Coordinates of N, CA and C in Angstrom, one line a residue:
X17 N 0.7 -1.3 -0.1 CA 0.0 0.0 0.1 C 1.3 1.2 0.0
X18 N 0.7 2.4 -1.1 CA 1.5 3.3 -0.7 C 1.2 4.3 0.5
X19 N 2.2 4.5 0.8 CA 2.2 5.9 1.9 C 2.2 7.3 1.7
X20 N 1.8 8.1 2.5 CA 1.7 9.3 2.4 C 3.2 9.8 2.2
X21 N 3.7 10.6 1.3 CA 5.0 11.2 0.9 C 4.9 12.7 0.5
X22 N 6.1 13.2 1.0 CA 6.4 14.6 0.4 C 7.3 14.9 -0.1
X23 N 7.6 15.6 -1.5 CA 8.9 15.9 -2.2 C 8.8 17.0 -2.8
X24 N 10.0 18.0 -2.3 CA 10.2 19.3 -2.9 C 10.6 19.3 -4.3
X25 N 10.2 20.1 -5.1 CA 10.5 20.1 -6.9 C 11.6 21.0 -7.0
X26 N 11.8 21.0 -8.2 CA 13.0 22.0 -8.4 C 12.8 23.7 -8.1
X27 N 11.4 23.8 -8.2 CA 11.1 25.3 -7.6 C 10.9 25.3 -6.3
X28 N 11.8 26.1 -5.5 CA 11.8 26.0 -4.1 C 10.4 26.7 -3.6
X29 N 9.8 25.9 -2.5 CA 8.3 26.3 -2.2 C 7.4 25.6 -3.1
X30 N 7.6 24.8 -3.8 CA 6.5 23.8 -4.6 C 6.7 22.5 -4.1
X31 N 5.7 21.8 -3.7 CA 5.8 20.5 -3.2 C 4.7 19.5 -3.6
X32 N 5.1 18.4 -3.9 CA 4.2 17.3 -4.5 C 4.1 16.1 -3.1
X33 N 2.5 16.1 -2.9 CA 2.3 15.1 -2.0 C 2.0 13.9 -2.5
X34 N 2.2 12.6 -2.2 CA 1.6 11.5 -2.8 C 0.7 10.7 -1.4
X35 N -0.8 10.8 -2.0 CA -1.4 10.1 -0.7 C -1.6 8.8 -0.7
X36 N -2.0 8.5 0.6 CA -2.4 7.0 0.8 C -3.8 6.7 0.3
X37 N -4.1 6.1 -0.5 CA -5.6 5.7 -0.9 C -5.8 4.4 -0.4
X38 N -7.1 4.0 0.4 CA -7.3 2.6 0.6 C -8.8 2.2 0.1
X39 N -8.6 1.1 -0.5 CA -10.0 0.5 -1.2 C -10.7 -0.7 -0.6
X40 N -11.9 -0.6 -1.0 CA -12.6 -2.1 -0.5 C -13.6 -2.0 -1.8
X41 N -14.5 -3.0 -1.4 CA -15.8 -2.9 -2.4 C -16.8 -2.1 -2.3
X42 N -16.6 -1.3 -1.0 CA -17.6 0.0 -1.1 C -17.1 1.2 -1.9
X43 N -15.7 1.3 -2.3 CA -15.1 2.2 -2.9 C -13.6 2.7 -2.4
X44 N -13.1 3.9 -2.0 CA -12.0 4.2 -1.6 C -12.2 5.3 -0.6
X45 N -10.9 5.5 0.4 CA -10.9 6.4 1.3 C -9.5 7.2 1.2
X46 N -9.3 8.5 1.1 CA -8.1 9.1 1.2 C -8.1 10.4 2.2
X47 N -7.0 10.3 2.9 CA -6.8 11.6 3.8 C -5.8 12.5 3.0
X48 N -6.6 13.3 2.6 CA -6.1 14.4 1.6 C -5.0 15.6 2.1
X49 N -5.4 16.1 3.5 CA -4.5 17.1 4.2 C -4.9 16.5 5.7
X50 N -3.3 16.1 6.3 CA -3.4 16.1 7.9 C -2.1 16.7 8.2
X51 N -2.1 18.0 8.7 CA -1.1 18.9 9.2 C -0.1 18.5 9.8
X52 N -0.4 17.5 10.9 CA 0.8 17.3 11.8 C 1.5 16.1 10.9
X53 N 0.9 15.2 10.2 CA 1.7 14.0 9.3 C 2.5 14.8 8.4
X54 N 2.1 15.9 7.6 CA 2.6 16.5 6.4 C 3.9 17.4 7.1
X55 N 3.7 18.1 8.0 CA 4.9 18.8 8.6 C 5.9 17.9 9.0
X56 N 5.7 16.7 9.7 CA 6.5 15.8 10.0 C 7.4 15.4 9.0
X57 N 6.9 15.4 7.7 CA 7.5 14.8 6.8 C 8.1 16.0 5.6
X58 N 8.2 17.4 6.2 CA 8.4 18.4 5.5 C 8.0 19.5 4.9
X59 N 6.8 19.3 4.8 CA 5.4 20.3 4.4 C 5.8 21.4 5.2
X60 N 5.8 22.9 4.7 CA 5.6 23.8 5.4 C 4.3 23.7 6.1
X61 N 4.1 24.7 7.3 CA 2.8 24.7 8.0 C 1.9 25.6 7.1
X62 N 0.8 25.2 7.1 CA -0.2 25.7 6.1 C -1.2 27.1 7.0
X63 N -2.0 26.3 7.8 CA -2.8 26.9 8.7 C -3.9 27.4 7.9
X64 N -4.5 26.6 7.1 CA -5.9 27.3 6.3 C -7.0 27.5 7.0
X65 N -7.5 28.8 6.2 CA -8.4 29.5 6.7 C -9.7 29.7 5.7
X66 N -9.6 29.1 4.5 CA -10.4 28.8 3.4 C -10.4 27.8 2.6
X67 N -11.5 27.2 2.2 CA -11.5 26.0 1.3 C -12.2 26.4 0.2
X68 N -11.8 26.4 -1.0 CA -12.6 26.6 -2.4 C -12.5 25.6 -3.5
X69 N -13.8 25.3 -3.8 CA -13.8 24.3 -5.0 C -14.3 24.9 -6.2
X70 N -13.6 24.6 -7.4 CA -13.8 25.0 -8.8 C -14.3 23.7 -9.4
X71 N -15.8 23.5 -10.0 CA -16.4 22.6 -10.6 C -16.1 23.0 -12.4
X72 N -15.4 22.0 -13.1 CA -15.3 22.1 -14.3 C -16.2 21.4 -15.3
X73 N -16.9 21.6 -15.9 CA -17.7 21.0 -16.5 C -17.4 20.2 -17.9
X74 N -16.3 20.7 -18.4 CA -16.0 20.0 -19.5 C -14.4 19.5 -19.9
X75 N -13.9 18.4 -20.4 CA -12.7 18.3 -20.7 C -12.2 19.6 -21.6
X76 N -10.9 20.0 -21.2 CA -10.0 20.9 -21.8 C -10.5 22.4 -21.2
X77 N -11.1 22.4 -20.4 CA -11.2 23.7 -19.5 C -9.9 24.0 -18.9
X78 N -9.7 25.3 -18.8 CA -8.2 25.8 -18.8 C -8.5 26.9 -17.5
X79 N -7.9 27.4 -16.6 CA -7.7 28.2 -15.5 C -6.1 28.7 -15.2
X80 N -5.9 30.0 -15.7 CA -4.6 30.5 -15.1 C -3.9 31.2 -16.4
X81 N -3.0 31.9 -16.0 CA -1.8 31.6 -14.9 C -2.2 32.6 -13.7
X82 N -2.5 32.3 -12.7 CA -2.5 33.1 -11.5 C -1.5 33.1 -10.4
X83 N -0.9 34.0 -9.6 CA -0.1 34.0 -8.8 C -0.8 34.7 -7.6
X84 N -0.9 34.2 -6.7 CA -1.7 34.8 -5.6 C -1.2 35.1 -4.2
X85 N -1.3 35.8 -3.4 CA -0.7 36.3 -2.1 C -1.1 35.4 -0.8
X86 N -1.0 34.4 -1.3 CA -1.2 33.3 0.2 C -0.7 31.8 -0.3
X87 N -0.6 31.2 0.6 CA 0.2 29.6 0.1 C -1.4 28.9 -0.1
X88 N -1.1 27.6 -0.6 CA -2.2 27.0 -1.3 C -1.9 25.6 -1.4
X89 N -2.9 24.7 -1.2 CA -2.8 23.2 -1.0 C -3.9 22.6 -1.9
X90 N -3.4 22.1 -3.2 CA -4.3 21.7 -4.3 C -4.6 20.4 -4.5
X91 N -5.9 20.1 -4.7 CA -6.0 18.5 -4.9 C -7.4 18.2 -5.9
X92 N -7.2 17.4 -6.8 CA -8.4 16.8 -7.8 C -9.4 16.0 -6.7
X93 N -10.6 16.6 -6.4 CA -11.5 16.0 -5.6 C -12.2 14.8 -6.8
X94 N -12.4 15.2 -8.0 CA -12.7 14.2 -8.7 C -12.2 14.7 -10.1
X95 N -11.9 13.6 -10.9 CA -11.4 14.0 -12.3 C -10.0 13.9 -12.0
X96 N -9.2 14.1 -13.3 CA -8.0 14.5 -13.6 C -7.5 15.9 -14.2
X97 N -6.5 16.5 -14.0 CA -5.9 17.8 -14.6 C -4.6 17.7 -14.8
X98 N -4.2 18.3 -15.7 CA -2.8 18.8 -16.0 C -2.4 20.0 -15.6
X99 N -1.4 20.4 -14.3 CA -1.2 21.5 -13.6 C 0.1 21.8 -14.3
X100 N 0.4 23.3 -14.4 CA 1.3 23.8 -14.9 C 1.8 25.0 -13.7
X101 N 2.9 24.8 -12.9 CA 3.2 25.8 -11.8 C 4.5 26.8 -12.2
X102 N 4.3 27.7 -12.5 CA 5.5 28.7 -12.7 C 6.0 29.7 -11.8
X103 N 7.6 29.8 -11.6 CA 7.9 30.7 -10.9 C 7.9 32.1 -11.4
X104 N 6.9 32.8 -10.8 CA 6.9 34.1 -11.1 C 7.6 35.3 -10.2
X105 N 8.4 34.7 -9.5 CA 9.0 35.5 -8.6 C 9.9 36.1 -8.8
X106 N 10.0 37.5 -9.2 CA 11.6 37.8 -10.2 C 12.9 37.7 -9.5
X107 N 12.8 37.6 -8.0 CA 13.9 37.9 -7.2 C 14.4 36.2 -7.0
X108 N 13.5 35.1 -7.6 CA 14.0 33.8 -7.4 C 15.1 33.4 -8.3
X109 N 15.9 32.3 -7.8 CA 16.8 31.8 -8.8 C 16.3 30.9 -9.8
X110 N 15.0 30.4 -9.6 CA 14.3 29.7 -10.5 C 13.1 30.6 -11.4
X111 N 13.3 31.9 -11.5 CA 12.3 32.7 -11.9 C 12.3 31.8 -13.4
X112 N 11.0 31.7 -13.8 CA 10.7 31.3 -15.2 C 10.6 29.9 -15.3
X113 N 10.9 29.3 -14.3 CA 10.9 27.8 -14.3 C 9.5 27.4 -14.3
X114 N 9.3 26.3 -15.0 CA 8.0 25.4 -15.2 C 7.8 24.5 -14.6
X115 N 7.2 23.9 -13.4 CA 6.8 22.3 -13.2 C 5.6 21.8 -13.7
X116 N 5.6 20.9 -14.4 CA 4.0 20.1 -14.7 C 3.7 18.8 -13.8
X117 N 2.8 18.5 -13.5 CA 2.0 17.5 -13.3 C 0.7 17.1 -13.9
X118 N 0.6 16.0 -13.7 CA -0.8 15.0 -13.7 C -1.5 15.0 -12.4
X119 N -2.7 15.8 -12.0 CA -3.1 15.9 -10.8 C -4.7 14.8 -10.8
X120 N -4.5 13.8 -9.9 CA -5.7 13.1 -9.8 C -5.8 12.6 -8.2
X121 N -6.6 11.3 -7.9 CA -6.9 11.3 -6.7 C -5.6 11.0 -5.7
X122 N -4.8 10.5 -6.4 CA -3.2 10.1 -5.7 C -2.2 11.0 -5.5
X123 N -2.5 12.4 -5.7 CA -1.7 13.2 -5.0 C -2.2 14.6 -4.9
X124 N -1.5 15.7 -4.4 CA -1.9 17.0 -4.2 C -0.5 17.8 -4.4
X125 N -0.9 19.1 -4.2 CA 0.5 20.2 -4.4 C 0.3 21.1 -3.5
X126 N 1.5 21.6 -3.0 CA 1.3 22.5 -2.0 C 2.3 23.8 -2.8
X127 N 1.8 25.3 -2.8 CA 2.3 26.1 -3.8 C 2.4 26.9 -2.7
X128 N 3.6 27.7 -2.5 CA 4.0 28.9 -1.8 C 3.4 30.0 -2.4
X129 N 3.2 31.0 -1.6 CA 2.6 32.3 -2.0 C 3.8 32.9 -3.1
X130 N 3.0 33.5 -4.2 CA 3.7 34.1 -5.3 C 4.1 32.8 -6.5
X131 N 4.0 31.9 -6.1 CA 4.0 31.0 -7.7 C 2.7 31.1 -8.2
X132 N 3.2 30.8 -9.7 CA 1.8 31.0 -10.6 C 1.1 29.7 -10.7
X133 N -0.1 29.6 -10.5 CA -0.9 28.6 -10.7 C -1.8 28.2 -12.0
X134 N -1.7 27.1 -12.6 CA -2.7 27.0 -13.8 C -2.8 25.4 -14.0
X135 N -4.1 25.0 -14.6 CA -4.5 23.8 -15.1 C -5.3 23.8 -16.0
X136 N -5.4 22.3 -16.5 CA -6.5 22.1 -17.5 C -6.8 20.7 -17.4
X137 N -8.2 20.8 -17.2 CA -9.0 19.6 -16.8 C -8.9 18.5 -18.2
X138 N -8.3 17.6 -17.9 CA -8.2 16.5 -18.8 C -9.1 15.2 -18.9
X139 N -10.2 15.3 -17.9 CA -11.1 14.0 -17.8 C -12.3 14.9 -18.2
X140 N -13.4 14.0 -18.5 CA -14.7 14.6 -18.6 C -15.3 15.3 -17.7
X141 N -14.7 16.6 -17.1 CA -14.9 17.4 -16.1 C -14.5 17.2 -15.1
X142 N -14.2 17.7 -13.8 CA -13.3 17.5 -12.7 C -13.7 18.7 -11.7
X143 N -13.4 18.3 -10.6 CA -13.5 19.3 -9.5 C -12.1 19.5 -8.5
X144 N -11.8 20.7 -8.7 CA -10.6 21.0 -8.1 C -10.7 21.7 -7.0
X145 N -10.2 21.1 -5.6 CA -10.4 21.8 -4.5 C -9.0 22.6 -3.8
X146 N -9.2 23.5 -3.5 CA -7.7 24.1 -2.5 C -8.1 24.7 -1.3
X147 N -7.1 24.5 -0.4 CA -7.1 25.2 0.9 C -5.9 26.4 0.7
X148 N -6.4 27.5 1.5 CA -5.5 28.8 1.4 C -5.5 29.1 2.8
X149 N -4.3 29.9 3.3 CA -4.0 30.6 4.3 C -4.5 31.9 4.5
X150 N -5.1 32.5 3.8 CA -5.8 33.9 3.9 C -6.9 34.0 3.4
X151 N -7.8 34.7 4.1 CA -9.1 34.9 3.5 C -9.2 35.5 1.8
X152 N -9.9 35.3 1.1 CA -10.0 36.2 -0.2 C -10.3 37.5 0.1
X153 N -10.1 38.6 -0.6 CA -10.0 39.8 -0.3 C -10.3 40.5 -1.9
X154 N -11.3 41.2 -2.1 CA -11.2 41.7 -3.4 C -10.0 43.0 -3.6
X155 N -9.2 43.1 -2.5 CA -7.8 44.1 -2.5 C -6.7 43.3 -2.9
X156 N -6.9 41.9 -3.0 CA -5.5 41.3 -3.2 C -4.9 41.5 -4.3
X157 N -3.5 41.5 -4.2 CA -3.0 41.7 -5.6 C -2.4 40.4 -6.1
X158 N -2.6 40.2 -7.5 CA -2.2 39.0 -8.3 C -1.0 39.4 -8.9
X159 N -0.4 38.5 -9.5 CA 0.4 38.3 -10.8 C -0.1 37.3 -11.4
X160 N -0.7 38.0 -12.6 CA -1.3 37.5 -13.8 C -0.8 37.1 -15.3
X161 N -0.4 35.9 -15.5 CA 0.2 35.8 -16.9 C -0.4 34.9 -17.7
X162 N 0.0 35.4 -19.1 CA -0.8 34.4 -20.1 C -0.5 32.8 -20.2
X163 N -1.6 32.1 -20.2 CA -1.1 30.6 -20.5 C -0.5 30.0 -21.7
X164 N -0.5 31.5 -22.6 CA 0.3 31.1 -24.0 C 1.5 31.7 -24.3
X165 N 2.1 32.1 -22.8 CA 3.4 32.9 -23.0 C 4.5 32.0 -24.0
X166 N 5.3 32.5 -24.9 CA 5.9 31.8 -25.8 C 7.2 31.6 -25.1
X167 N 7.3 32.3 -24.0 CA 8.9 32.1 -23.3 C 8.4 31.1 -22.1
X168 N 7.5 30.8 -21.5 CA 7.3 29.6 -20.9 C 6.9 28.6 -21.5
X169 N 6.6 28.5 -22.9 CA 6.1 27.5 -23.8 C 5.5 26.0 -22.7
X170 N 4.4 26.4 -22.4 CA 3.8 25.2 -21.7 C 3.3 24.1 -22.8
X171 N 3.3 23.0 -22.4 CA 2.9 22.2 -23.5 C 1.3 21.5 -23.2
X172 N 0.3 22.4 -23.2 CA -1.1 21.7 -22.7 C -1.3 20.9 -23.5
X173 N -1.7 19.9 -22.9 CA -2.0 18.4 -23.5 C -3.4 18.5 -24.4
X174 N -4.2 19.6 -24.3 CA -5.6 19.6 -25.0 C -5.5 20.9 -25.6
X175 N -6.2 20.8 -26.8 CA -6.7 22.3 -27.4 C -7.7 22.9 -26.3
X176 N -7.2 24.4 -25.7 CA -8.3 24.9 -24.6 C -9.7 24.7 -25.1
X177 N -10.6 24.6 -24.1 CA -11.9 24.7 -24.7 C -12.9 25.8 -23.8
X178 N -12.8 25.9 -22.6 CA -13.4 26.9 -22.1 C -12.2 27.7 -21.5
X179 N -12.0 29.4 -21.5 CA -11.1 29.8 -20.8 C -12.1 31.4 -20.8
X180 N -11.7 31.8 -19.6 CA -12.2 33.1 -19.3 C -11.7 34.2 -19.9
X181 N -12.5 35.1 -20.1 CA -12.2 36.3 -21.1 C -10.8 37.2 -20.5
X182 N -11.1 37.0 -18.9 CA -9.6 37.6 -18.2 C -8.6 36.8 -18.5
X183 N -8.4 35.3 -18.4 CA -7.5 34.4 -18.8 C -6.7 34.7 -20.3
X184 N -7.8 35.2 -20.9 CA -7.2 35.4 -22.5 C -6.8 36.6 -22.3
X185 N -6.7 37.6 -21.7 CA -6.2 38.9 -21.7 C -4.8 39.1 -21.0
X186 N -4.3 37.9 -20.2 CA -3.2 38.3 -19.5 C -2.1 38.6 -20.3
X187 N -1.1 39.5 -19.6 CA 0.2 39.4 -20.6 C 1.3 38.6 -20.4
X188 N 2.3 38.3 -21.3 CA 3.4 37.4 -21.0 C 4.3 37.9 -19.8
X189 N 4.8 37.0 -19.2 CA 5.9 37.3 -18.2 C 6.9 38.5 -18.3
X190 N 7.5 38.3 -19.7 CA 8.6 39.4 -20.1 C 7.9 40.5 -20.1
X191 N 6.7 40.7 -20.2 CA 6.3 42.2 -20.3 C 5.9 42.4 -18.7
X192 N 6.0 41.5 -17.8 CA 5.6 42.1 -16.4 C 7.0 42.6 -15.9
X193 N 8.2 41.5 -16.1 CA 9.2 41.6 -15.6 C 10.4 41.8 -16.2
X194 N 10.7 42.5 -17.3 CA 11.9 42.9 -18.3 C 13.0 42.7 -17.8
X195 N 13.2 43.5 -16.8 CA 14.3 43.3 -16.0 C 15.1 42.1 -15.8
X196 N 14.1 41.1 -15.0 CA 14.4 39.9 -14.9 C 14.6 39.0 -15.9
X197 N 14.1 39.2 -17.3 CA 14.6 38.4 -18.4 C 15.7 39.2 -19.0
X198 N 16.1 40.3 -18.6 CA 17.4 40.9 -19.2 C 18.5 40.1 -18.3
X199 N 18.4 40.1 -17.0 CA 19.4 39.5 -16.2 C 19.4 37.9 -16.3
X200 N 18.4 37.1 -16.8 CA 18.5 36.0 -17.3 C 19.5 35.7 -18.5
X201 N 18.9 36.6 -19.3 CA 19.5 36.4 -20.8 C 21.1 36.5 -20.8
X202 N 21.4 37.6 -19.8 CA 22.8 37.9 -19.6 C 23.6 36.7 -19.0
X203 N 23.1 36.3 -18.0 CA 23.6 34.8 -17.6 C 23.5 33.6 -18.5
X204 N 22.9 33.7 -19.6 CA 22.7 32.5 -20.3 C 23.2 32.9 -21.9
X205 N 24.1 33.6 -22.0 CA 24.7 34.4 -23.4 C 25.1 33.2 -24.2
X206 N 25.7 32.0 -23.8 CA 26.6 31.1 -24.3 C 25.7 30.3 -24.8
X207 N 24.3 30.2 -24.2 CA 23.0 29.3 -24.7 C 22.0 29.9 -25.6
X208 N 22.1 31.2 -25.7 CA 21.3 31.9 -26.5 C 20.2 32.7 -25.7
X209 N 19.4 33.3 -26.1 CA 18.2 33.9 -25.3 C 17.4 32.7 -24.9
X210 N 16.7 33.4 -23.8 CA 15.7 32.6 -23.2 C 14.8 31.9 -24.0
X211 N 14.2 32.5 -25.2 CA 13.3 31.6 -26.1 C 14.0 30.8 -26.9
X212 N 15.4 30.8 -27.2 CA 16.0 29.7 -27.6 C 16.3 28.6 -27.2
X213 N 16.5 28.5 -25.7 CA 16.9 27.4 -24.7 C 16.2 26.1 -25.2
X214 N 16.7 25.1 -25.2 CA 16.2 23.8 -25.0 C 15.2 23.4 -24.1
X215 N 14.0 22.5 -24.3 CA 13.6 22.4 -23.1 C 14.3 21.2 -22.4
X216 N 14.2 21.1 -21.1 CA 14.8 20.4 -20.1 C 14.3 19.0 -20.4
X217 N 15.1 17.8 -20.3 CA 14.4 16.4 -20.2 C 13.4 16.1 -19.1
X218 N 12.4 15.3 -19.5 CA 11.5 14.9 -18.8 C 12.0 14.1 -17.4
X219 N 11.5 14.6 -16.2 CA 12.1 14.0 -15.0 C 10.7 13.3 -14.1
X220 N 11.1 12.2 -13.6 CA 9.7 11.6 -12.9 C 9.9 11.8 -11.3
X221 N 8.9 11.7 -10.7 CA 8.9 11.8 -9.1 C 9.4 10.5 -8.6
X222 N 9.7 10.7 -7.4 CA 9.8 9.3 -6.5 C 8.9 8.6 -6.8
X223 N 9.1 7.0 -6.8 CA 8.1 6.1 -7.2 C 6.9 6.0 -6.1
X224 N 7.1 6.6 -5.1 CA 5.9 6.8 -4.1 C 5.0 7.8 -4.5
X225 N 5.3 8.5 -5.5 CA 4.4 9.8 -5.9 C 4.1 9.5 -7.3
X226 N 4.6 8.2 -7.9 CA 4.3 8.4 -9.4 C 3.4 7.2 -9.6
X227 N 2.1 7.4 -9.4 CA 1.1 6.3 -9.3 C 0.0 6.8 -10.3
X228 N -0.6 5.8 -11.3 CA -1.7 6.1 -12.1 C -1.3 7.2 -13.2
X229 N 0.0 7.6 -13.5 CA 0.4 8.4 -14.8 C 0.7 9.6 -13.8
X230 N 0.8 9.9 -12.6 CA 1.2 10.9 -12.0 C 2.6 11.1 -12.0
X231 N 3.4 12.3 -12.3 CA 4.6 12.4 -12.4 C 5.0 14.0 -12.6
X232 N 6.1 14.5 -13.0 CA 6.6 16.1 -13.0 C 7.4 15.9 -14.4
X233 N 7.2 16.8 -15.1 CA 8.1 17.6 -16.1 C 8.4 18.6 -15.6
X234 N 9.7 19.1 -16.2 CA 10.3 20.5 -15.8 C 10.6 21.3 -17.1
X235 N 10.3 22.4 -17.3 CA 10.4 23.3 -18.5 C 11.2 24.4 -17.7
X236 N 12.4 24.6 -18.4 CA 12.9 26.0 -18.1 C 12.9 27.1 -19.0
X237 N 11.9 26.6 -20.0 CA 11.5 27.9 -21.1 C 12.3 27.6 -22.1
X238 N 11.8 27.7 -23.1 CA 12.4 27.5 -24.4 C 11.4 27.1 -25.6
X239 N 10.9 26.0 -25.9 CA 10.4 25.7 -27.1 C 8.7 26.7 -26.9
X240 N 8.6 27.0 -28.1 CA 7.4 27.9 -28.2 C 5.9 27.3 -28.3
X241 N 5.1 27.5 -27.8 CA 3.5 26.9 -27.5 C 3.6 26.6 -28.9
X242 N 2.6 25.1 -29.4 CA 2.1 24.9 -30.5 C 1.5 26.2 -31.4
X243 N 1.9 26.2 -32.5 CA 1.1 27.4 -33.3 C -0.1 26.9 -33.6
X244 N -0.3 25.5 -33.6 CA -1.6 25.0 -34.2 C -3.0 25.4 -33.3
X245 N -2.7 26.2 -31.8 CA -3.9 26.1 -30.9 C -4.6 27.2 -31.3
X246 N -5.9 26.8 -31.3 CA -6.9 27.8 -31.6 C -7.9 27.8 -30.2
X247 N -8.2 28.9 -30.1 CA -9.2 29.2 -29.0 C -10.7 29.6 -29.5
X248 N -11.6 28.8 -29.2 CA -12.9 29.0 -29.2 C -13.8 28.9 -27.9
X249 N -14.0 30.3 -27.4 CA -14.2 30.1 -25.8 C -15.7 31.0 -25.9
X250 N -16.5 30.4 -25.0 CA -17.9 30.9 -24.7 C -17.6 32.2 -23.8
X251 N -18.5 33.0 -23.8 CA -18.2 34.3 -22.9 C -18.7 33.6 -21.4
X252 N -17.6 33.5 -20.5 CA -17.8 33.1 -19.1 C -17.4 34.0 -18.2
X253 N -17.6 33.9 -17.0 CA -17.1 34.8 -15.8 C -15.9 34.2 -14.9
X254 N -14.6 34.7 -15.2 CA -13.7 34.2 -14.2 C -13.9 34.8 -12.6
X255 N -14.2 34.1 -11.7 CA -14.7 34.5 -10.6 C -13.4 35.1 -9.6
X256 N -12.6 36.2 -9.7 CA -11.9 36.6 -9.2 C -10.4 35.9 -9.3
X257 N -10.4 35.7 -10.6 CA -9.1 34.9 -11.0 C -8.8 33.6 -10.2
X258 N -10.0 32.9 -10.1 CA -10.0 31.8 -9.3 C -9.6 30.4 -10.1

């Protein structure tokens, strides 16, 4: 039987949690969040004060990229999703780094405040739940980045179907932090500009976290997003960038 496991990723402050699922003829049970156990395994203290749920009706629904001013613990309550987490902290040594995951019943993610969160539902609908350690406020300041950013080059598994008008209008990271990009490119002159670097090879998680197709891919920025992507979006409301 798999055991609860915590692994810090290549991005500081981003953790993947492998969950212990117990099943019998009735179905299954899983303990998604247990503070004492997780902190003993190295997860930072969360202290959640709010629980949010996003119901996604269709396969291909995409939300992001949103960097929020609180820590976040995310889990797919039902269905599966492709998650892309971006380091948008300009002062971070891994600024511009992308880690991707398959989210399902067997894992969860902990995102430190300031990390960019995005996901696309890959099943026929999905329920995405998350705990946060600050109450939502209309005065909260977000960093909002285009999910089609050519520098990030996120390889979305599906052509997006449902995307909010807000998420379609976010700027690329380079436009938000030109100084940080200039510094990065100066450090990588021998490898060419950020948009010319090759994608890093696929990396898999610890076996205790790699169940049912779950794993991690890392993209340091490089290949451009597929030019064939076309967006056909109904008018929807993005509730406070959630």
